[in-house]
Amino acid sequence: MQIATEAHRLWLLNQGQRLLDFSKNARVADGFCALDGMGEKPRKAEADGILTARMTHSFALGALLGIPGSHAMSAHGVDCLLHRLNDPEHGGWQENRADISGRKQAYYHAFIALAGATCKEARIEGGDVLLNAASHVLETHFWSEAEGVVYESFSADWQDREDYRGANANMHTTEAMLALSAATGDMKWLQRAMRILERFVHHLSRQHEYCMAEHFDADWNLLPDYNIAHKTDPLRPYGLTPGHFAEWAHLTLKAEAHAIARLGRAPTWMCPDAEGLFRSAVEKGWCHEGKGGIVYTIDWERRPCVTSRAHWVQAETIVAADILYRRTGHEYYREWYQKLWDYVDLTMIDPKHGSWFNEVDAEGVASGIIYPGKADLYHAFQCTLSPLLPIAASLAEAIWLSKA
């Protein structure tokens, strides 16, 4: 059961190509940088490691689709990740070349592994090398076999491990592991992804009525006041993040589909838990103030906290609505899919200068409290692709399945 009519499919393809074209200007010598609201580089542009990994992945998807320019852009990203942003002394990756003493984050390394998996599937030069290097770092440094999750971060020399466990890094590691499983056929990655999902989705989120708690200490004690003085932190904000509820929901269904395809079975809790997470995302996160939209964070009383509307929140919820509709056939999800796309089209897509505003206020006016400019490609581009493709472990695998 598909949401997309032929006209809607053409609209999605056009929007995706516009996003790719806009982000081509982000290329710099060492990778990809953040662009401003006009699509321009800063005067002294430097590569950002996370953006480089995410754009490398996104352009590799473009290459799989046959969009001209995408292969070369992705190959540039692979080369920079392998030879310019890597740490030749201690292994792993730095977020930028100037900060050689910075901490090594699981969040960042998950995107490098995702980029490697996608580039291998797209036959980008060096993609298999990047996949092998990134998966080795995930396995030898970040994966905790005893806990079935990843450690959050280490010092540059891997000697100092952070006493913190976070949902965000584990969520994107789940995404990376599903992509690694699809790209390599090694079921250990699926098994590890399922362990993360079982802890966070089936146990932790259910303890809070499917509102995913984000921050824990090393002994898994909840830290409810974490970053209360930094509520607009872009990666670890205070409170609860409805966009993550939706993101966990669609990752759970992708893992379910992959488990059924590869193992012939999946746990029965996966779809009901994904439905619970989605309902919490939209029913607790949608704000009727102004033009609507899902807010960045809510507090522990389920009230809006940071009311900025981040583009990625809307994008991930669209993906979840589409996959849940196809998985269940319930009109509730189709209606939310339409409502969310209407909101994005009327408030977040910039018809004049291109791309999406990465953040708007309640009235739909571009703001930069959390995410200035138009730095990101990954969330919005994937949002335009997912409704066009089969439900699979990764979008790269889904593209191959659509060609079969």
mmCIF file of C-alpha atoms in Angstrom:
data_model
loop_
_atom_site.group_PDB
_atom_site.id
_atom_site.type_symbol
_atom_site.label_atom_id
_atom_site.label_comp_id
_atom_site.label_asym_id
_atom_site.label_seq_id
_atom_site.Cartn_x
_atom_site.Cartn_y
_atom_site.Cartn_z
ATOM 1 C CA MET A 1 0.000 0.000 0.000
ATOM 2 C CA GLN A 2 1.600 3.251 -1.160
ATOM 3 C CA ILE A 3 0.802 6.811 -0.166
ATOM 4 C CA ALA A 4 2.489 8.295 -3.207
ATOM 5 C CA THR A 5 0.406 8.984 -6.316
ATOM 6 C CA GLU A 6 2.354 9.463 -9.544
ATOM 7 C CA ALA A 7 2.171 13.252 -9.183
ATOM 8 C CA HIS A 8 3.371 13.051 -5.573
ATOM 9 C CA ARG A 9 6.240 10.768 -6.572
ATOM 10 C CA LEU A 10 7.360 13.276 -9.207
ATOM 11 C CA TRP A 11 7.125 16.071 -6.646
ATOM 12 C CA LEU A 12 9.279 14.106 -4.183
ATOM 13 C CA LEU A 13 11.897 13.348 -6.838
ATOM 14 C CA ASN A 14 12.046 17.018 -7.807
ATOM 15 C CA GLN A 15 12.402 18.129 -4.208
ATOM 16 C CA GLY A 16 15.181 15.599 -3.621
ATOM 17 C CA GLN A 17 17.143 16.756 -6.647
ATOM 18 C CA ARG A 18 16.802 20.392 -5.574
ATOM 19 C CA LEU A 19 18.235 19.481 -2.179
ATOM 20 C CA LEU A 20 21.221 17.710 -3.741
ATOM 21 C CA ASP A 21 21.879 20.603 -6.114
ATOM 22 C CA PHE A 22 21.764 23.142 -3.294
ATOM 23 C CA SER A 23 24.312 21.205 -1.212
ATOM 24 C CA LYS A 24 26.897 20.839 -3.977
ATOM 25 C CA ASN A 25 28.241 24.259 -2.989
ATOM 26 C CA ALA A 26 29.205 22.824 0.416
ATOM 27 C CA ARG A 27 32.231 21.050 -1.072
ATOM 28 C CA VAL A 28 35.570 22.285 0.317
ATOM 29 C CA ALA A 29 39.095 20.859 0.150
ATOM 30 C CA ASP A 30 38.759 18.690 3.264
ATOM 31 C CA GLY A 31 35.148 17.560 2.875
ATOM 32 C CA PHE A 32 31.888 19.499 3.175
ATOM 33 C CA CYS A 33 31.057 22.608 5.193
ATOM 34 C CA ALA A 34 27.917 24.288 6.519
ATOM 35 C CA LEU A 35 26.100 26.707 4.189
ATOM 36 C CA ASP A 36 24.204 29.813 5.194
ATOM 37 C CA GLY A 37 20.581 30.576 4.394
ATOM 38 C CA MET A 38 21.494 31.740 0.899
ATOM 39 C CA GLY A 39 23.497 28.605 0.165
ATOM 40 C CA GLU A 40 26.848 30.384 0.499
ATOM 41 C CA LYS A 41 29.989 29.178 2.260
ATOM 42 C CA PRO A 42 31.476 31.186 5.139
ATOM 43 C CA ARG A 43 34.498 33.286 4.194
ATOM 44 C CA LYS A 44 36.983 30.808 5.673
ATOM 45 C CA ALA A 45 35.063 27.609 5.129
ATOM 46 C CA GLU A 46 36.335 24.460 6.814
ATOM 47 C CA ALA A 47 35.077 20.923 6.580
ATOM 48 C CA ASP A 48 32.782 19.629 9.298
ATOM 49 C CA GLY A 49 33.236 15.912 9.915
ATOM 50 C CA ILE A 50 29.614 15.081 10.725
ATOM 51 C CA LEU A 51 28.336 17.031 7.720
ATOM 52 C CA THR A 52 30.987 15.402 5.528
ATOM 53 C CA ALA A 53 29.875 11.920 6.546
ATOM 54 C CA ARG A 54 26.184 12.738 6.096
ATOM 55 C CA MET A 55 26.669 14.409 2.725
ATOM 56 C CA THR A 56 28.881 11.555 1.536
ATOM 57 C CA HIS A 57 26.064 9.158 2.406
ATOM 58 C CA SER A 58 23.406 11.368 0.790
ATOM 59 C CA PHE A 59 25.319 11.871 -2.457
ATOM 60 C CA ALA A 60 25.975 8.114 -2.604
ATOM 61 C CA LEU A 61 22.200 7.626 -2.516
ATOM 62 C CA GLY A 62 21.995 10.147 -5.358
ATOM 63 C CA ALA A 63 24.580 8.102 -7.252
ATOM 64 C CA LEU A 64 22.502 4.953 -6.763
ATOM 65 C CA LEU A 65 19.551 6.823 -8.228
ATOM 66 C CA GLY A 66 21.645 7.878 -11.226
ATOM 67 C CA ILE A 67 21.588 11.630 -10.489
ATOM 68 C CA PRO A 68 24.535 13.271 -12.317
ATOM 69 C CA GLY A 69 27.243 14.795 -10.140
ATOM 70 C CA SER A 70 26.393 12.645 -7.152
ATOM 71 C CA HIS A 71 29.065 9.987 -7.699
ATOM 72 C CA ALA A 72 31.879 12.540 -7.845
ATOM 73 C CA MET A 73 30.600 14.404 -4.778
ATOM 74 C CA SER A 74 30.371 11.207 -2.768
ATOM 75 C CA ALA A 75 33.825 10.057 -3.917
ATOM 76 C CA HIS A 76 35.229 13.382 -2.689
ATOM 77 C CA GLY A 77 33.679 12.743 0.709
ATOM 78 C CA VAL A 78 35.115 9.239 0.905
ATOM 79 C CA ASP A 79 38.595 10.486 0.042
ATOM 80 C CA CYS A 80 38.425 13.201 2.706
ATOM 81 C CA LEU A 81 37.144 10.831 5.385
ATOM 82 C CA LEU A 82 39.865 8.307 4.615
ATOM 83 C CA HIS A 83 42.804 10.695 4.260
ATOM 84 C CA ARG A 84 42.041 14.125 5.754
ATOM 85 C CA LEU A 85 39.622 13.850 8.659
ATOM 86 C CA ASN A 86 40.966 10.583 10.029
ATOM 87 C CA ASP A 87 43.331 10.336 13.001
ATOM 88 C CA PRO A 88 46.456 8.567 11.692
ATOM 89 C CA GLU A 89 47.992 8.318 15.161
ATOM 90 C CA HIS A 90 45.210 6.871 17.305
ATOM 91 C CA GLY A 91 42.669 5.712 14.737
ATOM 92 C CA GLY A 92 39.113 6.858 14.331
ATOM 93 C CA TRP A 93 38.077 10.306 13.136
ATOM 94 C CA GLN A 94 38.294 13.937 14.201
ATOM 95 C CA GLU A 95 35.367 16.262 13.575
ATOM 96 C CA ASN A 96 37.723 18.800 12.028
ATOM 97 C CA ARG A 97 41.448 18.967 11.348
ATOM 98 C CA ALA A 98 42.018 21.888 13.702
ATOM 99 C CA ASP A 99 40.656 20.060 16.765
ATOM 100 C CA ILE A 100 43.059 17.128 16.940
ATOM 101 C CA SER A 101 42.563 16.753 20.702
ATOM 102 C CA GLY A 102 38.751 16.687 20.548
ATOM 103 C CA ARG A 103 36.722 13.761 21.821
ATOM 104 C CA LYS A 104 35.775 10.904 19.546
ATOM 105 C CA GLN A 105 31.996 10.615 19.471
ATOM 106 C CA ALA A 106 29.950 7.489 18.742
ATOM 107 C CA TYR A 107 27.405 9.780 17.035
ATOM 108 C CA TYR A 108 29.979 10.940 14.486
ATOM 109 C CA HIS A 109 31.423 7.479 13.904
ATOM 110 C CA ALA A 110 27.946 6.069 13.293
ATOM 111 C CA PHE A 111 27.563 8.445 10.340
ATOM 112 C CA ILE A 112 30.959 7.451 8.975
ATOM 113 C CA ALA A 113 29.905 3.795 9.115
ATOM 114 C CA LEU A 114 26.608 4.703 7.408
ATOM 115 C CA ALA A 115 28.513 6.578 4.700
ATOM 116 C CA GLY A 116 30.823 3.600 4.193
ATOM 117 C CA ALA A 117 27.936 1.165 3.877
ATOM 118 C CA THR A 118 26.055 3.363 1.412
ATOM 119 C CA CYS A 119 29.172 4.055 -0.651
ATOM 120 C CA LYS A 120 29.943 0.350 -0.842
ATOM 121 C CA GLU A 121 26.394 -0.288 -2.109
ATOM 122 C CA ALA A 122 26.787 2.559 -4.631
ATOM 123 C CA ARG A 123 30.234 1.307 -5.743
ATOM 124 C CA ILE A 124 31.918 4.600 -4.861
ATOM 125 C CA GLU A 125 35.714 4.439 -4.978
ATOM 126 C CA GLY A 126 37.028 3.601 -1.507
ATOM 127 C CA GLY A 127 33.575 2.884 -0.107
ATOM 128 C CA ASP A 128 34.471 -0.651 0.934
ATOM 129 C CA VAL A 129 37.674 0.616 2.593
ATOM 130 C CA LEU A 130 35.709 3.228 4.528
ATOM 131 C CA LEU A 131 33.118 0.642 5.562
ATOM 132 C CA ASN A 132 35.801 -1.714 6.873
ATOM 133 C CA ALA A 133 37.660 1.016 8.741
ATOM 134 C CA ALA A 134 34.547 2.501 10.331
ATOM 135 C CA SER A 135 33.018 -0.833 11.320
ATOM 136 C CA HIS A 136 36.329 -1.831 12.901
ATOM 137 C CA VAL A 137 36.319 1.299 15.071
ATOM 138 C CA LEU A 138 32.681 0.758 16.053
ATOM 139 C CA GLU A 139 33.421 -2.810 17.056
ATOM 140 C CA THR A 140 36.745 -2.341 18.851
ATOM 141 C CA HIS A 141 36.087 0.932 20.672
ATOM 142 C CA PHE A 142 32.404 1.830 20.872
ATOM 143 C CA TRP A 143 30.443 -1.407 21.100
ATOM 144 C CA SER A 144 29.727 -2.660 24.646
ATOM 145 C CA GLU A 145 28.925 -6.337 24.349
ATOM 146 C CA ALA A 146 27.979 -6.514 28.028
ATOM 147 C CA GLU A 147 25.395 -3.721 27.743
ATOM 148 C CA GLY A 148 24.298 -4.199 24.145
ATOM 149 C CA VAL A 149 24.750 -0.485 23.360
ATOM 150 C CA VAL A 150 27.563 1.854 22.325
ATOM 151 C CA TYR A 151 29.722 3.958 24.601
ATOM 152 C CA GLU A 152 29.171 7.663 24.043
ATOM 153 C CA SER A 153 32.653 9.139 23.606
ATOM 154 C CA PHE A 154 36.368 8.835 24.289
ATOM 155 C CA SER A 155 39.337 11.138 24.453
ATOM 156 C CA ALA A 156 41.360 11.387 21.261
ATOM 157 C CA ASP A 157 43.713 8.614 22.470
ATOM 158 C CA TRP A 158 40.805 6.359 23.568
ATOM 159 C CA GLN A 159 41.952 6.410 27.209
ATOM 160 C CA ASP A 160 39.136 8.439 28.786
ATOM 161 C CA ARG A 161 35.645 7.000 28.355
ATOM 162 C CA GLU A 162 32.697 9.279 29.071
ATOM 163 C CA ASP A 163 30.478 8.221 32.003
ATOM 164 C CA TYR A 164 27.273 8.825 30.084
ATOM 165 C CA ARG A 165 24.861 6.777 28.019
ATOM 166 C CA GLY A 166 22.775 8.589 25.422
ATOM 167 C CA ALA A 167 19.822 7.671 23.243
ATOM 168 C CA ASN A 168 20.846 9.813 20.261
ATOM 169 C CA ALA A 169 24.194 8.132 19.604
ATOM 170 C CA ASN A 170 22.635 4.695 20.019
ATOM 171 C CA MET A 171 19.787 5.595 17.667
ATOM 172 C CA HIS A 172 22.132 6.595 14.851
ATOM 173 C CA THR A 173 24.345 3.597 15.568
ATOM 174 C CA THR A 174 21.245 1.439 15.063
ATOM 175 C CA GLU A 175 20.762 3.096 11.676
ATOM 176 C CA ALA A 176 24.413 2.464 10.804
ATOM 177 C CA MET A 177 24.316 -1.153 11.931
ATOM 178 C CA LEU A 178 21.242 -1.896 9.831
ATOM 179 C CA ALA A 179 23.053 -0.406 6.832
ATOM 180 C CA LEU A 180 26.172 -2.454 7.614
ATOM 181 C CA SER A 181 24.085 -5.614 7.839
ATOM 182 C CA ALA A 182 22.505 -4.920 4.458
ATOM 183 C CA ALA A 183 25.804 -3.986 2.791
ATOM 184 C CA THR A 184 27.875 -6.885 4.133
ATOM 185 C CA GLY A 185 25.364 -9.660 4.840
ATOM 186 C CA ASP A 186 26.919 -10.062 8.305
ATOM 187 C CA MET A 187 24.045 -10.720 10.695
ATOM 188 C CA LYS A 188 26.023 -9.644 13.761
ATOM 189 C CA TRP A 189 25.149 -6.063 12.833
ATOM 190 C CA LEU A 190 21.442 -6.830 12.748
ATOM 191 C CA GLN A 191 21.702 -8.672 16.055
ATOM 192 C CA ARG A 192 23.444 -5.696 17.664
ATOM 193 C CA ALA A 193 20.914 -3.253 16.249
ATOM 194 C CA MET A 194 18.137 -5.416 17.710
ATOM 195 C CA ARG A 195 19.799 -5.335 21.140
ATOM 196 C CA ILE A 196 19.903 -1.537 21.074
ATOM 197 C CA LEU A 197 16.280 -1.375 19.946
ATOM 198 C CA GLU A 198 15.126 -3.786 22.612
ATOM 199 C CA ARG A 199 16.731 -1.725 25.376
ATOM 200 C CA PHE A 200 15.658 1.712 24.192
ATOM 201 C CA VAL A 201 12.381 1.058 22.386
ATOM 202 C CA HIS A 202 10.908 -1.975 24.119
ATOM 203 C CA HIS A 203 12.053 -1.180 27.659
ATOM 204 C CA LEU A 204 13.119 2.424 28.241
ATOM 205 C CA SER A 205 10.522 4.176 26.069
ATOM 206 C CA ARG A 206 7.683 2.093 27.489
ATOM 207 C CA GLN A 207 8.646 3.240 30.992
ATOM 208 C CA HIS A 208 7.725 6.787 29.953
ATOM 209 C CA GLU A 209 4.563 6.122 27.904
ATOM 210 C CA TYR A 210 6.579 5.928 24.672
ATOM 211 C CA CYS A 211 8.338 9.225 25.296
ATOM 212 C CA MET A 212 11.985 8.289 24.802
ATOM 213 C CA ALA A 213 14.243 9.374 27.650
ATOM 214 C CA GLU A 214 17.604 10.538 26.317
ATOM 215 C CA HIS A 215 20.187 10.882 29.082
ATOM 216 C CA PHE A 216 21.597 8.307 31.526
ATOM 217 C CA ASP A 217 24.724 7.826 33.591
ATOM 218 C CA ALA A 218 27.051 4.865 33.137
ATOM 219 C CA ASP A 219 24.886 2.772 35.499
ATOM 220 C CA TRP A 220 21.718 3.570 33.501
ATOM 221 C CA ASN A 221 20.261 5.930 36.054
ATOM 222 C CA LEU A 222 18.047 8.511 34.345
ATOM 223 C CA LEU A 223 19.398 12.071 34.354
ATOM 224 C CA PRO A 224 16.180 14.132 34.141
ATOM 225 C CA ASP A 225 17.917 17.495 34.624
ATOM 226 C CA TYR A 226 20.705 16.849 32.135
ATOM 227 C CA ASN A 227 21.546 20.065 30.225
ATOM 228 C CA ILE A 228 18.745 21.997 31.934
ATOM 229 C CA ALA A 229 20.937 25.093 31.545
ATOM 230 C CA HIS A 230 21.482 24.318 27.838
ATOM 231 C CA LYS A 231 18.003 23.566 26.574
ATOM 232 C CA THR A 232 18.840 24.344 22.948
ATOM 233 C CA ASP A 233 21.830 22.022 22.702
ATOM 234 C CA PRO A 234 21.761 20.599 19.145
ATOM 235 C CA LEU A 235 22.641 17.023 20.167
ATOM 236 C CA ARG A 236 21.856 16.589 23.871
ATOM 237 C CA PRO A 237 19.003 18.944 24.772
ATOM 238 C CA TYR A 238 17.231 18.942 28.113
ATOM 239 C CA GLY A 239 13.953 17.053 28.326
ATOM 240 C CA LEU A 240 12.376 14.883 25.652
ATOM 241 C CA THR A 241 12.749 15.129 21.868
ATOM 242 C CA PRO A 242 9.595 14.148 19.924
ATOM 243 C CA GLY A 243 11.471 13.922 16.621
ATOM 244 C CA HIS A 244 13.531 11.124 18.119
ATOM 245 C CA PHE A 245 10.379 9.232 19.105
ATOM 246 C CA ALA A 246 9.432 9.155 15.423
ATOM 247 C CA GLU A 247 12.969 8.324 14.296
ATOM 248 C CA TRP A 248 13.146 5.349 16.654
ATOM 249 C CA ALA A 249 9.731 4.269 15.334
ATOM 250 C CA HIS A 250 10.769 3.987 11.709
ATOM 251 C CA LEU A 251 14.139 2.420 12.567
ATOM 252 C CA THR A 252 12.247 -0.240 14.520
ATOM 253 C CA LEU A 253 10.114 -1.047 11.478
ATOM 254 C CA LYS A 254 13.150 -1.130 9.183
ATOM 255 C CA ALA A 255 14.810 -3.576 11.567
ATOM 256 C CA GLU A 256 11.619 -5.638 11.670
ATOM 257 C CA ALA A 257 11.495 -5.822 7.861
ATOM 258 C CA HIS A 258 15.195 -6.728 7.686
ATOM 259 C CA ALA A 259 14.841 -9.428 10.347
ATOM 260 C CA ILE A 260 11.898 -10.991 8.536
ATOM 261 C CA ALA A 261 13.727 -10.866 5.191
ATOM 262 C CA ARG A 262 16.974 -12.341 6.522
ATOM 263 C CA LEU A 263 15.885 -14.492 9.468
ATOM 264 C CA GLY A 264 12.251 -15.226 8.637
ATOM 265 C CA ARG A 265 10.977 -13.743 11.898
ATOM 266 C CA ALA A 266 10.956 -10.657 14.093
ATOM 267 C CA PRO A 267 9.860 -9.961 17.679
ATOM 268 C CA THR A 268 6.140 -9.264 18.004
ATOM 269 C CA TRP A 269 6.703 -6.078 20.037
ATOM 270 C CA MET A 270 8.302 -4.154 17.183
ATOM 271 C CA CYS A 271 5.277 -2.787 15.337
ATOM 272 C CA PRO A 272 3.165 -1.993 18.447
ATOM 273 C CA ASP A 273 6.090 -0.181 20.036
ATOM 274 C CA ALA A 274 6.748 1.774 16.841
ATOM 275 C CA GLU A 275 3.094 2.823 16.809
ATOM 276 C CA GLY A 276 3.315 3.951 20.430
ATOM 277 C CA LEU A 277 6.392 6.062 19.720
ATOM 278 C CA PHE A 278 4.807 7.723 16.707
ATOM 279 C CA ARG A 279 1.632 8.609 18.577
ATOM 280 C CA SER A 280 3.682 10.179 21.360
ATOM 281 C CA ALA A 281 5.717 12.143 18.812
ATOM 282 C CA VAL A 282 2.734 13.757 17.118
ATOM 283 C CA GLU A 283 0.285 13.981 20.001
ATOM 284 C CA LYS A 284 2.805 15.351 22.504
ATOM 285 C CA GLY A 285 5.014 17.228 20.035
ATOM 286 C CA TRP A 286 2.605 18.971 17.641
ATOM 287 C CA CYS A 287 2.013 22.542 18.772
ATOM 288 C CA HIS A 288 -1.092 24.438 17.639
ATOM 289 C CA GLU A 289 0.563 27.769 18.390
ATOM 290 C CA GLY A 290 1.229 29.733 15.208
ATOM 291 C CA LYS A 291 1.344 27.632 12.065
ATOM 292 C CA GLY A 292 1.714 24.304 13.846
ATOM 293 C CA GLY A 293 4.622 21.910 13.483
ATOM 294 C CA ILE A 294 6.341 19.574 15.927
ATOM 295 C CA VAL A 295 8.472 21.353 18.512
ATOM 296 C CA TYR A 296 12.121 20.587 19.221
ATOM 297 C CA THR A 297 11.650 19.479 22.841
ATOM 298 C CA ILE A 298 9.039 18.947 25.529
ATOM 299 C CA ASP A 299 9.550 18.863 29.286
ATOM 300 C CA TRP A 300 8.804 16.036 31.700
ATOM 301 C CA GLU A 301 5.226 17.282 32.075
ATOM 302 C CA ARG A 302 4.879 16.853 28.284
ATOM 303 C CA ARG A 303 4.632 20.613 27.746
ATOM 304 C CA PRO A 304 6.500 22.394 24.920
ATOM 305 C CA CYS A 305 9.966 23.361 26.093
ATOM 306 C CA VAL A 306 12.031 24.608 23.127
ATOM 307 C CA THR A 307 9.325 25.599 20.666
ATOM 308 C CA SER A 308 11.539 26.062 17.598
ATOM 309 C CA ARG A 309 10.493 23.760 14.761
ATOM 310 C CA ALA A 310 13.582 21.933 13.537
ATOM 311 C CA HIS A 311 13.422 20.653 9.968
ATOM 312 C CA TRP A 312 14.771 17.239 10.899
ATOM 313 C CA VAL A 313 11.935 16.666 13.369
ATOM 314 C CA GLN A 314 9.312 17.113 10.664
ATOM 315 C CA ALA A 315 11.325 15.040 8.151
ATOM 316 C CA GLU A 316 11.788 12.038 10.430
ATOM 317 C CA THR A 317 8.135 12.088 11.432
ATOM 318 C CA ILE A 318 7.112 12.085 7.769
ATOM 319 C CA VAL A 319 9.258 8.999 7.189
ATOM 320 C CA ALA A 320 7.687 7.276 10.204
ATOM 321 C CA ALA A 321 4.138 8.165 9.096
ATOM 322 C CA ASP A 322 4.728 6.724 5.633
ATOM 323 C CA ILE A 323 6.288 3.469 6.847
ATOM 324 C CA LEU A 324 3.651 2.969 9.533
ATOM 325 C CA TYR A 325 0.878 3.499 6.991
ATOM 326 C CA ARG A 326 2.389 0.914 4.675
ATOM 327 C CA ARG A 327 2.989 -1.467 7.568
ATOM 328 C CA THR A 328 -0.491 -1.173 9.139
ATOM 329 C CA GLY A 329 -2.829 0.410 6.578
ATOM 330 C CA HIS A 330 -4.265 2.711 9.257
ATOM 331 C CA GLU A 331 -5.583 6.029 7.906
ATOM 332 C CA TYR A 332 -4.264 7.792 11.018
ATOM 333 C CA TYR A 333 -0.740 7.621 9.596
ATOM 334 C CA ARG A 334 -1.741 8.713 6.092
ATOM 335 C CA GLU A 335 -3.476 11.750 7.552
ATOM 336 C CA TRP A 336 -0.390 12.709 9.539
ATOM 337 C CA TYR A 337 1.796 12.187 6.483
ATOM 338 C CA GLN A 338 -0.299 14.684 4.539
ATOM 339 C CA LYS A 339 -0.488 17.147 7.451
ATOM 340 C CA LEU A 340 3.280 17.097 7.954
ATOM 341 C CA TRP A 341 4.092 17.555 4.272
ATOM 342 C CA ASP A 342 1.627 20.439 4.086
ATOM 343 C CA TYR A 343 3.430 22.059 7.013
ATOM 344 C CA VAL A 344 6.873 21.512 5.477
ATOM 345 C CA ASP A 345 5.818 22.824 2.071
ATOM 346 C CA LEU A 346 4.234 25.978 3.458
ATOM 347 C CA THR A 347 6.831 26.815 6.131
ATOM 348 C CA MET A 348 10.161 25.037 5.656
ATOM 349 C CA ILE A 349 10.868 24.672 1.949
ATOM 350 C CA ASP A 350 12.507 27.856 0.667
ATOM 351 C CA PRO A 351 11.239 28.327 -2.924
ATOM 352 C CA LYS A 352 13.391 31.412 -3.471
ATOM 353 C CA HIS A 353 16.868 30.382 -2.306
ATOM 354 C CA GLY A 354 16.530 26.601 -2.214
ATOM 355 C CA SER A 355 16.736 23.806 0.344
ATOM 356 C CA TRP A 356 14.788 23.847 3.623
ATOM 357 C CA PHE A 357 15.104 26.294 6.479
ATOM 358 C CA ASN A 358 16.814 24.117 9.074
ATOM 359 C CA GLU A 359 14.749 25.802 11.782
ATOM 360 C CA VAL A 360 11.720 28.101 11.962
ATOM 361 C CA ASP A 361 9.749 29.713 14.766
ATOM 362 C CA ALA A 362 6.065 29.190 15.543
ATOM 363 C CA GLU A 363 5.052 31.529 12.722
ATOM 364 C CA GLY A 364 7.239 29.779 10.183
ATOM 365 C CA VAL A 365 9.895 32.495 10.122
ATOM 366 C CA ALA A 366 13.468 31.238 9.669
ATOM 367 C CA SER A 367 15.432 31.300 12.923
ATOM 368 C CA GLY A 368 18.785 30.010 14.097
ATOM 369 C CA ILE A 369 18.509 29.375 17.814
ATOM 370 C CA ILE A 370 19.550 25.737 17.446
ATOM 371 C CA TYR A 371 20.401 25.238 13.763
ATOM 372 C CA PRO A 372 21.514 28.382 11.899
ATOM 373 C CA GLY A 373 21.611 28.480 8.113
ATOM 374 C CA LYS A 374 21.011 25.473 5.894
ATOM 375 C CA ALA A 375 23.816 23.175 6.916
ATOM 376 C CA ASP A 376 22.051 19.846 6.675
ATOM 377 C CA LEU A 377 21.098 17.702 3.675
ATOM 378 C CA TYR A 378 20.672 14.265 5.216
ATOM 379 C CA HIS A 379 17.263 14.410 6.959
ATOM 380 C CA ALA A 380 15.367 16.291 4.271
ATOM 381 C CA PHE A 381 16.814 14.327 1.368
ATOM 382 C CA GLN A 382 16.042 10.975 2.984
ATOM 383 C CA CYS A 383 12.517 12.219 3.644
ATOM 384 C CA THR A 384 11.984 12.707 -0.103
ATOM 385 C CA LEU A 385 13.268 9.205 -0.885
ATOM 386 C CA SER A 386 11.702 6.953 1.720
ATOM 387 C CA PRO A 387 8.092 7.069 0.422
ATOM 388 C CA LEU A 388 9.299 6.017 -3.037
ATOM 389 C CA LEU A 389 11.059 2.846 -1.895
ATOM 390 C CA PRO A 390 10.384 -0.527 -0.255
ATOM 391 C CA ILE A 391 10.752 -0.800 3.514
ATOM 392 C CA ALA A 392 14.257 -2.167 4.054
ATOM 393 C CA ALA A 393 17.224 -2.008 6.405
ATOM 394 C CA SER A 394 18.687 1.005 4.621
ATOM 395 C CA LEU A 395 17.759 3.341 1.804
ATOM 396 C CA ALA A 396 20.652 1.980 -0.250
ATOM 397 C CA GLU A 397 19.256 -1.542 0.042
ATOM 398 C CA ALA A 398 15.764 -0.209 -0.708
ATOM 399 C CA ILE A 399 17.022 1.384 -3.942
ATOM 400 C CA TRP A 400 18.521 -1.939 -5.043
ATOM 401 C CA LEU A 401 15.280 -3.740 -4.179
ATOM 402 C CA SER A 402 13.300 -1.227 -6.209
ATOM 403 C CA LYS A 403 15.461 -2.024 -9.243
ATOM 404 C CA ALA A 404 15.070 -5.793 -8.942
#
